[in-house]
Amino acid sequence: AQSVAQPEDQVNVAEGNPLTVKCTYSVSGNPYLFWYVQYPNRGLQFLLKYITGDNLVKGSYGFEAEFNKSQTSFHLKKPSALVSDSALYFCAVRGPPSLDSGAGSYQLTFGKGTKLSVIP
Amino acid sequence: DGGITQSPKYLFRKEGQNVTLSCEQNLNHDAMYWYRQDPGQGLRLIYYSQIVNDFQKGDIAEGYSVSREKKESFPLTVTSAQKNPTAFYLCASSMGVRGPYEQYFGPGTRLTVT
């Protein structure tokens, strides 16, 4: 079974400082990893994904994430936080499809979310 | 939230009533999904559909039903059998289910059952 852990319920960072939102995962095989952001009472917006290749993935709004296979982590980062980055961030994982996989292997598994607060 | 609409934004129902949540997409995506979001629990998959006239149960399908008669539409019915239906419901779509496709989400429907 695949799983995702976001160890911090909340992260506070001062505006202009670098930010990191942590994510670790467990999955069989090579993972597909995603980050999404959610503003209050809204749907999720896709930020970036890792499929294969370069371990540093760049995404929307200046965010990037670093895939670390040995640590099974996919932390989200931004060099300089903005107040407008304050939101709920979700990490998600799924394993690669295989011919004999059941329907459940197509599911994305989401973490419980990390609330990011950027303080002016 | 582009390309996916959910209606209504807020919905109030009495216990014992079935209620249907609408989801429409104009992204020409084959796959569509329904998630339930509760505070502090992330997103949990209710149902998904790979193609028209096909759908599969997710982790928490009990008390819910879906249909996929058109590519653009994937309505979710919350039945009276769902023990705790008050939640925020999110619909999503993607190009397919097998590849590493990101999902695009609608704005959500907040259902309150009293």
CSV table of N, CA, C and O in Angstrom, one decimal, chain B residues 14-95:
chain,number,residue,atom,x,y,z
B,14,LYS,N,-31.6,17.9,4.8
B,14,LYS,CA,-32.0,17.2,6.0
B,14,LYS,C,-31.5,15.8,5.9
B,14,LYS,O,-31.4,15.2,4.9
B,15,GLU,N,-31.3,15.2,7.1
B,15,GLU,CA,-30.9,13.8,7.2
B,15,GLU,C,-32.0,13.0,6.6
B,15,GLU,O,-33.2,13.3,6.7
B,16,GLY,N,-31.6,11.9,5.9
B,16,GLY,CA,-32.5,11.0,5.2
B,16,GLY,C,-32.8,11.3,3.8
B,16,GLY,O,-33.5,10.5,3.1
B,17,GLN,N,-32.3,12.5,3.3
B,17,GLN,CA,-32.5,12.8,1.9
B,17,GLN,C,-31.3,12.5,1.1
B,17,GLN,O,-30.2,12.7,1.5
B,18,ASN,N,-31.6,12.0,-0.1
B,18,ASN,CA,-30.5,11.9,-1.1
B,18,ASN,C,-30.2,13.2,-1.7
B,18,ASN,O,-31.1,14.1,-1.8
B,19,VAL,N,-29.0,13.5,-2.1
B,19,VAL,CA,-28.6,14.7,-2.7
B,19,VAL,C,-27.6,14.5,-3.8
B,19,VAL,O,-26.7,13.6,-3.6
B,20,THR,N,-27.7,15.2,-4.9
B,20,THR,CA,-26.8,15.0,-6.1
B,20,THR,C,-25.9,16.2,-6.3
B,20,THR,O,-26.4,17.3,-6.4
B,21,LEU,N,-24.6,16.0,-6.4
B,21,LEU,CA,-23.7,17.1,-6.6
B,21,LEU,C,-23.2,17.0,-8.1
B,21,LEU,O,-22.9,15.9,-8.6
B,22,SER,N,-23.2,18.2,-8.7
B,22,SER,CA,-22.9,18.2,-10.1
B,22,SER,C,-21.4,18.5,-10.3
B,22,SER,O,-20.7,19.2,-9.6
B,23,CYS,N,-20.8,17.8,-11.4
B,23,CYS,CA,-19.4,18.1,-11.8
B,23,CYS,C,-19.4,18.0,-13.3
B,23,CYS,O,-19.8,17.0,-13.9
B,24,GLU,N,-18.9,19.1,-13.9
B,24,GLU,CA,-18.8,19.2,-15.4
B,24,GLU,C,-17.4,19.6,-15.7
B,24,GLU,O,-16.9,20.5,-15.1
B,25,GLN,N,-16.8,19.1,-16.8
B,25,GLN,CA,-15.5,19.5,-17.3
B,25,GLN,C,-15.5,19.7,-18.8
B,25,GLN,O,-16.2,19.0,-19.5
B,26,ASN,N,-14.8,20.7,-19.2
B,26,ASN,CA,-14.6,21.0,-20.6
B,26,ASN,C,-13.2,20.8,-21.1
B,26,ASN,O,-12.8,21.5,-22.1
B,27,LEU,N,-12.4,20.0,-20.4
B,27,LEU,CA,-11.0,19.8,-20.7
B,27,LEU,C,-10.8,18.6,-21.6
B,27,LEU,O,-9.6,18.3,-22.0
B,28,ASN,N,-11.9,17.9,-22.0
B,28,ASN,CA,-11.8,16.7,-22.9
B,28,ASN,C,-11.0,15.6,-22.2
B,28,ASN,O,-10.3,14.8,-22.8
B,29,HIS,N,-11.1,15.6,-20.9
B,29,HIS,CA,-10.4,14.5,-20.1
B,29,HIS,C,-11.2,13.3,-20.1
B,29,HIS,O,-12.4,13.3,-19.9
B,30,ASP,N,-10.5,12.1,-20.1
B,30,ASP,CA,-11.1,10.8,-20.0
B,30,ASP,C,-11.5,10.5,-18.6
B,30,ASP,O,-12.5,9.9,-18.3
B,31,ALA,N,-10.6,10.8,-17.7
B,31,ALA,CA,-10.8,10.4,-16.3
B,31,ALA,C,-11.4,11.5,-15.4
B,31,ALA,O,-11.0,12.6,-15.5
B,32,MET,N,-12.3,11.0,-14.5
B,32,MET,CA,-12.8,12.0,-13.5
B,32,MET,C,-12.9,11.3,-12.2
B,32,MET,O,-12.9,10.1,-12.1
B,33,TYR,N,-12.9,12.1,-11.1
B,33,TYR,CA,-12.7,11.6,-9.8
B,33,TYR,C,-13.6,12.4,-8.8
B,33,TYR,O,-13.9,13.6,-9.0
B,34,TRP,N,-14.0,11.8,-7.7
B,34,TRP,CA,-14.7,12.5,-6.6
B,34,TRP,C,-13.9,12.2,-5.3
B,34,TRP,O,-13.6,11.0,-5.0
B,35,TYR,N,-13.6,13.3,-4.6
B,35,TYR,CA,-12.9,13.2,-3.3
B,35,TYR,C,-13.8,13.8,-2.3
B,35,TYR,O,-14.6,14.7,-2.5
B,36,ARG,N,-13.6,13.4,-1.1
B,36,ARG,CA,-14.2,14.0,0.1
B,36,ARG,C,-13.0,14.6,1.0
B,36,ARG,O,-12.0,13.9,1.1
B,37,GLN,N,-13.2,15.8,1.4
B,37,GLN,CA,-12.2,16.4,2.3
B,37,GLN,C,-12.8,16.8,3.6
B,37,GLN,O,-13.8,17.5,3.7
B,38,ASP,N,-12.2,16.3,4.7
B,38,ASP,CA,-12.5,16.6,6.1
B,38,ASP,C,-11.3,17.3,6.7
B,38,ASP,O,-10.2,17.0,6.4
B,39,PRO,N,-11.6,18.2,7.6
B,39,PRO,CA,-10.5,18.9,8.3
B,39,PRO,C,-9.4,17.9,8.9
B,39,PRO,O,-9.8,17.0,9.6
B,40,GLY,N,-8.2,18.2,8.5
B,40,GLY,CA,-7.1,17.4,9.1
B,40,GLY,C,-6.9,16.0,8.5
B,40,GLY,O,-6.1,15.2,9.0
B,41,GLN,N,-7.7,15.7,7.5
B,41,GLN,CA,-7.7,14.3,7.0
B,41,GLN,C,-7.2,14.2,5.5
B,41,GLN,O,-7.2,13.2,4.9
B,42,GLY,N,-6.9,15.3,4.9
B,42,GLY,CA,-6.5,15.2,3.5
B,42,GLY,C,-7.7,14.9,2.6
B,42,GLY,O,-8.8,15.1,3.0
B,43,LEU,N,-7.4,14.4,1.5
B,43,LEU,CA,-8.4,14.0,0.5
B,43,LEU,C,-8.6,12.5,0.4
B,43,LEU,O,-7.6,11.8,0.4
B,44,ARG,N,-9.8,12.0,0.4
B,44,ARG,CA,-10.1,10.6,0.3
B,44,ARG,C,-10.9,10.3,-0.9
B,44,ARG,O,-11.9,11.0,-1.1
B,45,LEU,N,-10.5,9.3,-1.7
B,45,LEU,CA,-11.2,9.0,-3.0
B,45,LEU,C,-12.5,8.3,-2.8
B,45,LEU,O,-12.5,7.2,-2.1
B,46,ILE,N,-13.5,8.8,-3.4
B,46,ILE,CA,-14.9,8.1,-3.3
B,46,ILE,C,-15.1,7.2,-4.5
B,46,ILE,O,-15.3,6.0,-4.3
B,47,TYR,N,-15.0,7.8,-5.7
B,47,TYR,CA,-15.2,7.0,-6.9
B,47,TYR,C,-14.3,7.7,-8.0
B,47,TYR,O,-14.0,8.9,-7.9
B,48,TYR,N,-13.9,6.9,-9.0
B,48,TYR,CA,-13.3,7.5,-10.1
B,48,TYR,C,-13.8,6.7,-11.4
B,48,TYR,O,-14.3,5.6,-11.3
B,49,SER,N,-13.7,7.4,-12.5
B,49,SER,CA,-14.1,6.9,-13.8
B,49,SER,C,-13.0,7.1,-14.8
B,49,SER,O,-12.5,8.2,-15.0
B,50,GLN,N,-12.7,6.0,-15.5
B,50,GLN,CA,-11.6,6.1,-16.5
B,50,GLN,C,-12.2,6.5,-17.9
B,50,GLN,O,-11.5,7.0,-18.7
B,51,ILE,N,-13.5,6.2,-18.1
B,51,ILE,CA,-14.1,6.4,-19.4
B,51,ILE,C,-15.6,6.4,-19.2
B,51,ILE,O,-16.1,5.9,-18.2
B,52,VAL,N,-16.3,6.9,-20.2
B,52,VAL,CA,-17.8,6.9,-20.2
B,52,VAL,C,-18.3,5.5,-19.9
B,52,VAL,O,-17.8,4.5,-20.4
B,53,ASN,N,-19.3,5.5,-19.1
B,53,ASN,CA,-20.1,4.2,-18.7
B,53,ASN,C,-19.2,3.3,-17.9
B,53,ASN,O,-19.5,2.1,-17.8
B,54,ASP,N,-18.1,3.7,-17.3
B,54,ASP,CA,-17.3,2.9,-16.4
B,54,ASP,C,-16.9,3.7,-15.2
B,54,ASP,O,-16.6,4.9,-15.3
B,55,PHE,N,-17.0,3.1,-14.0
B,55,PHE,CA,-16.5,3.8,-12.8
B,55,PHE,C,-16.1,2.7,-11.8
B,55,PHE,O,-16.5,1.6,-11.8
B,56,GLN,N,-15.2,3.1,-10.9
B,56,GLN,CA,-14.6,2.2,-9.9
B,56,GLN,C,-14.7,2.8,-8.5
B,56,GLN,O,-14.6,4.0,-8.4
B,57,LYS,N,-14.9,2.0,-7.5
B,57,LYS,CA,-15.0,2.5,-6.1
B,57,LYS,C,-13.6,2.9,-5.7
B,57,LYS,O,-12.6,2.2,-6.0
B,58,GLY,N,-13.6,3.9,-4.9
B,58,GLY,CA,-12.4,4.3,-4.2
B,58,GLY,C,-12.4,3.8,-2.8
B,58,GLY,O,-13.0,2.8,-2.5
B,59,ASP,N,-11.7,4.5,-1.9
B,59,ASP,CA,-11.5,4.0,-0.5
B,59,ASP,C,-12.8,4.1,0.3
B,59,ASP,O,-12.9,3.4,1.3
B,60,ILE,N,-13.6,5.1,0.0
B,60,ILE,CA,-14.8,5.3,0.9
B,60,ILE,C,-16.1,5.4,0.1
B,60,ILE,O,-16.9,6.4,0.2
B,61,ALA,N,-16.4,4.4,-0.7
B,61,ALA,CA,-17.5,4.5,-1.6
B,61,ALA,C,-18.9,4.2,-1.0
B,61,ALA,O,-19.9,4.6,-1.5
B,62,GLU,N,-18.9,3.6,0.2
B,62,GLU,CA,-20.1,3.3,0.9
B,62,GLU,C,-21.0,4.5,1.1
B,62,GLU,O,-20.6,5.5,1.7
B,63,GLY,N,-22.3,4.4,0.7
B,63,GLY,CA,-23.2,5.5,0.9
B,63,GLY,C,-23.2,6.5,-0.2
B,63,GLY,O,-23.9,7.5,-0.2
B,64,TYR,N,-22.4,6.3,-1.3
B,64,TYR,CA,-22.3,7.2,-2.4
B,64,TYR,C,-22.6,6.4,-3.7
B,64,TYR,O,-22.4,5.2,-3.8
B,65,SER,N,-23.1,7.1,-4.7
B,65,SER,CA,-23.2,6.5,-6.1
B,65,SER,C,-22.9,7.5,-7.1
B,65,SER,O,-22.9,8.7,-6.9
B,66,VAL,N,-22.4,7.0,-8.3
B,66,VAL,CA,-22.1,7.9,-9.4
B,66,VAL,C,-22.6,7.4,-10.7
B,66,VAL,O,-23.0,6.2,-10.8
B,67,SER,N,-22.5,8.2,-11.7
B,67,SER,CA,-22.8,7.8,-13.1
B,67,SER,C,-21.9,8.5,-14.0
B,67,SER,O,-21.4,9.6,-13.7
B,68,ARG,N,-21.7,7.9,-15.2
B,68,ARG,CA,-20.8,8.6,-16.2
B,68,ARG,C,-21.4,8.3,-17.6
B,68,ARG,O,-20.9,7.5,-18.3
B,69,GLU,N,-22.5,9.0,-17.8
B,69,GLU,CA,-23.2,8.9,-19.1
B,69,GLU,C,-22.6,9.7,-20.2
B,69,GLU,O,-22.8,9.4,-21.4
B,70,LYS,N,-21.9,10.8,-19.8
B,70,LYS,CA,-21.3,11.7,-20.8
B,70,LYS,C,-19.8,11.9,-20.4
B,70,LYS,O,-19.5,11.9,-19.2
B,71,LYS,N,-19.0,12.1,-21.3
B,71,LYS,CA,-17.6,12.4,-21.0
B,71,LYS,C,-17.4,13.6,-20.1
B,71,LYS,O,-16.5,13.6,-19.2
B,72,GLU,N,-18.3,14.6,-20.3
B,72,GLU,CA,-18.1,15.9,-19.6
B,72,GLU,C,-18.6,15.9,-18.2
B,72,GLU,O,-18.3,16.7,-17.4
B,73,SER,N,-19.4,14.9,-17.8
B,73,SER,CA,-20.2,14.9,-16.6
B,73,SER,C,-20.0,13.7,-15.7
B,73,SER,O,-20.0,12.6,-16.2
B,74,PHE,N,-19.9,14.0,-14.4
B,74,PHE,CA,-19.7,12.9,-13.4
B,74,PHE,C,-20.4,13.2,-12.1
B,74,PHE,O,-19.8,13.6,-11.1
B,75,PRO,N,-21.7,13.1,-12.1
B,75,PRO,CA,-22.4,13.5,-10.9
B,75,PRO,C,-22.3,12.5,-9.8
B,75,PRO,O,-22.2,11.3,-10.0
B,76,LEU,N,-22.3,13.0,-8.5
B,76,LEU,CA,-22.2,12.2,-7.3
B,76,LEU,C,-23.4,12.3,-6.5
B,76,LEU,O,-23.9,13.4,-6.2
B,77,THR,N,-24.0,11.2,-6.1
B,77,THR,CA,-25.2,11.2,-5.3
B,77,THR,C,-24.8,10.7,-3.9
B,77,THR,O,-24.2,9.7,-3.7
B,78,VAL,N,-25.1,11.5,-2.9
B,78,VAL,CA,-24.9,11.2,-1.5
B,78,VAL,C,-26.2,10.6,-1.0
B,78,VAL,O,-27.2,11.4,-0.9
B,79,THR,N,-26.2,9.4,-0.7
B,79,THR,CA,-27.4,8.7,-0.3
B,79,THR,C,-27.6,8.8,1.2
B,79,THR,O,-26.7,9.2,2.0
B,80,SER,N,-28.8,8.5,1.7
B,80,SER,CA,-29.2,8.5,3.1
B,80,SER,C,-28.4,7.4,3.8
B,80,SER,O,-28.3,7.5,5.1
B,81,ALA,N,-27.8,6.5,3.1
B,81,ALA,CA,-27.0,5.5,3.8
B,81,ALA,C,-25.6,6.0,4.2
B,81,ALA,O,-24.9,5.3,5.0
B,82,GLN,N,-25.2,7.1,3.7
B,82,GLN,CA,-23.9,7.7,4.1
B,82,GLN,C,-24.0,8.2,5.6
B,82,GLN,O,-24.8,9.2,5.8
B,83,LYS,N,-23.3,7.7,6.5
B,83,LYS,CA,-23.5,8.0,7.9
B,83,LYS,C,-23.1,9.4,8.3
B,83,LYS,O,-23.6,10.0,9.3
B,84,ASN,N,-22.1,9.9,7.7
B,84,ASN,CA,-21.6,11.2,8.1
B,84,ASN,C,-21.3,12.1,6.8
B,84,ASN,O,-20.2,12.2,6.4
B,85,PRO,N,-22.4,12.5,6.2
B,85,PRO,CA,-22.2,13.1,4.8
B,85,PRO,C,-21.7,14.6,4.8
B,85,PRO,O,-21.2,15.1,3.8
B,86,THR,N,-21.7,15.3,6.0
B,86,THR,CA,-21.3,16.7,6.0
B,86,THR,C,-19.8,16.7,5.7
B,86,THR,O,-19.0,16.2,6.5
B,87,ALA,N,-19.4,17.4,4.6
B,87,ALA,CA,-18.0,17.5,4.2
B,87,ALA,C,-17.9,18.4,3.0
B,87,ALA,O,-18.9,18.9,2.5
B,88,PHE,N,-16.6,18.6,2.6
B,88,PHE,CA,-16.3,19.4,1.4
B,88,PHE,C,-16.0,18.4,0.3
B,88,PHE,O,-15.1,17.5,0.5
B,89,TYR,N,-16.7,18.5,-0.8
B,89,TYR,CA,-16.6,17.5,-1.9
B,89,TYR,C,-15.9,18.1,-3.1
B,89,TYR,O,-16.3,19.2,-3.6
B,90,LEU,N,-14.9,17.4,-3.6
B,90,LEU,CA,-14.1,17.9,-4.7
B,90,LEU,C,-14.1,17.0,-5.8
B,90,LEU,O,-14.0,15.8,-5.7
B,91,CYS,N,-14.4,17.5,-7.0
B,91,CYS,CA,-14.4,16.8,-8.3
B,91,CYS,C,-13.1,17.1,-9.0
B,91,CYS,O,-12.6,18.2,-8.9
B,92,ALA,N,-12.5,16.1,-9.7
B,92,ALA,CA,-11.3,16.4,-10.4
B,92,ALA,C,-11.3,15.6,-11.7
B,92,ALA,O,-12.1,14.7,-11.9
B,93,SER,N,-10.4,16.0,-12.7
B,93,SER,CA,-10.3,15.2,-13.9
B,93,SER,C,-8.9,15.2,-14.3
B,93,SER,O,-8.0,16.0,-13.9
B,94,SER,N,-8.5,14.2,-15.2
B,94,SER,CA,-7.2,14.1,-15.7
B,94,SER,C,-7.3,13.5,-17.1
B,94,SER,O,-8.3,12.9,-17.4
B,95,MET,N,-6.2,13.5,-17.8
B,95,MET,CA,-6.1,13.0,-19.2
B,95,MET,C,-6.4,11.5,-19.2
B,95,MET,O,-7.0,10.9,-20.1
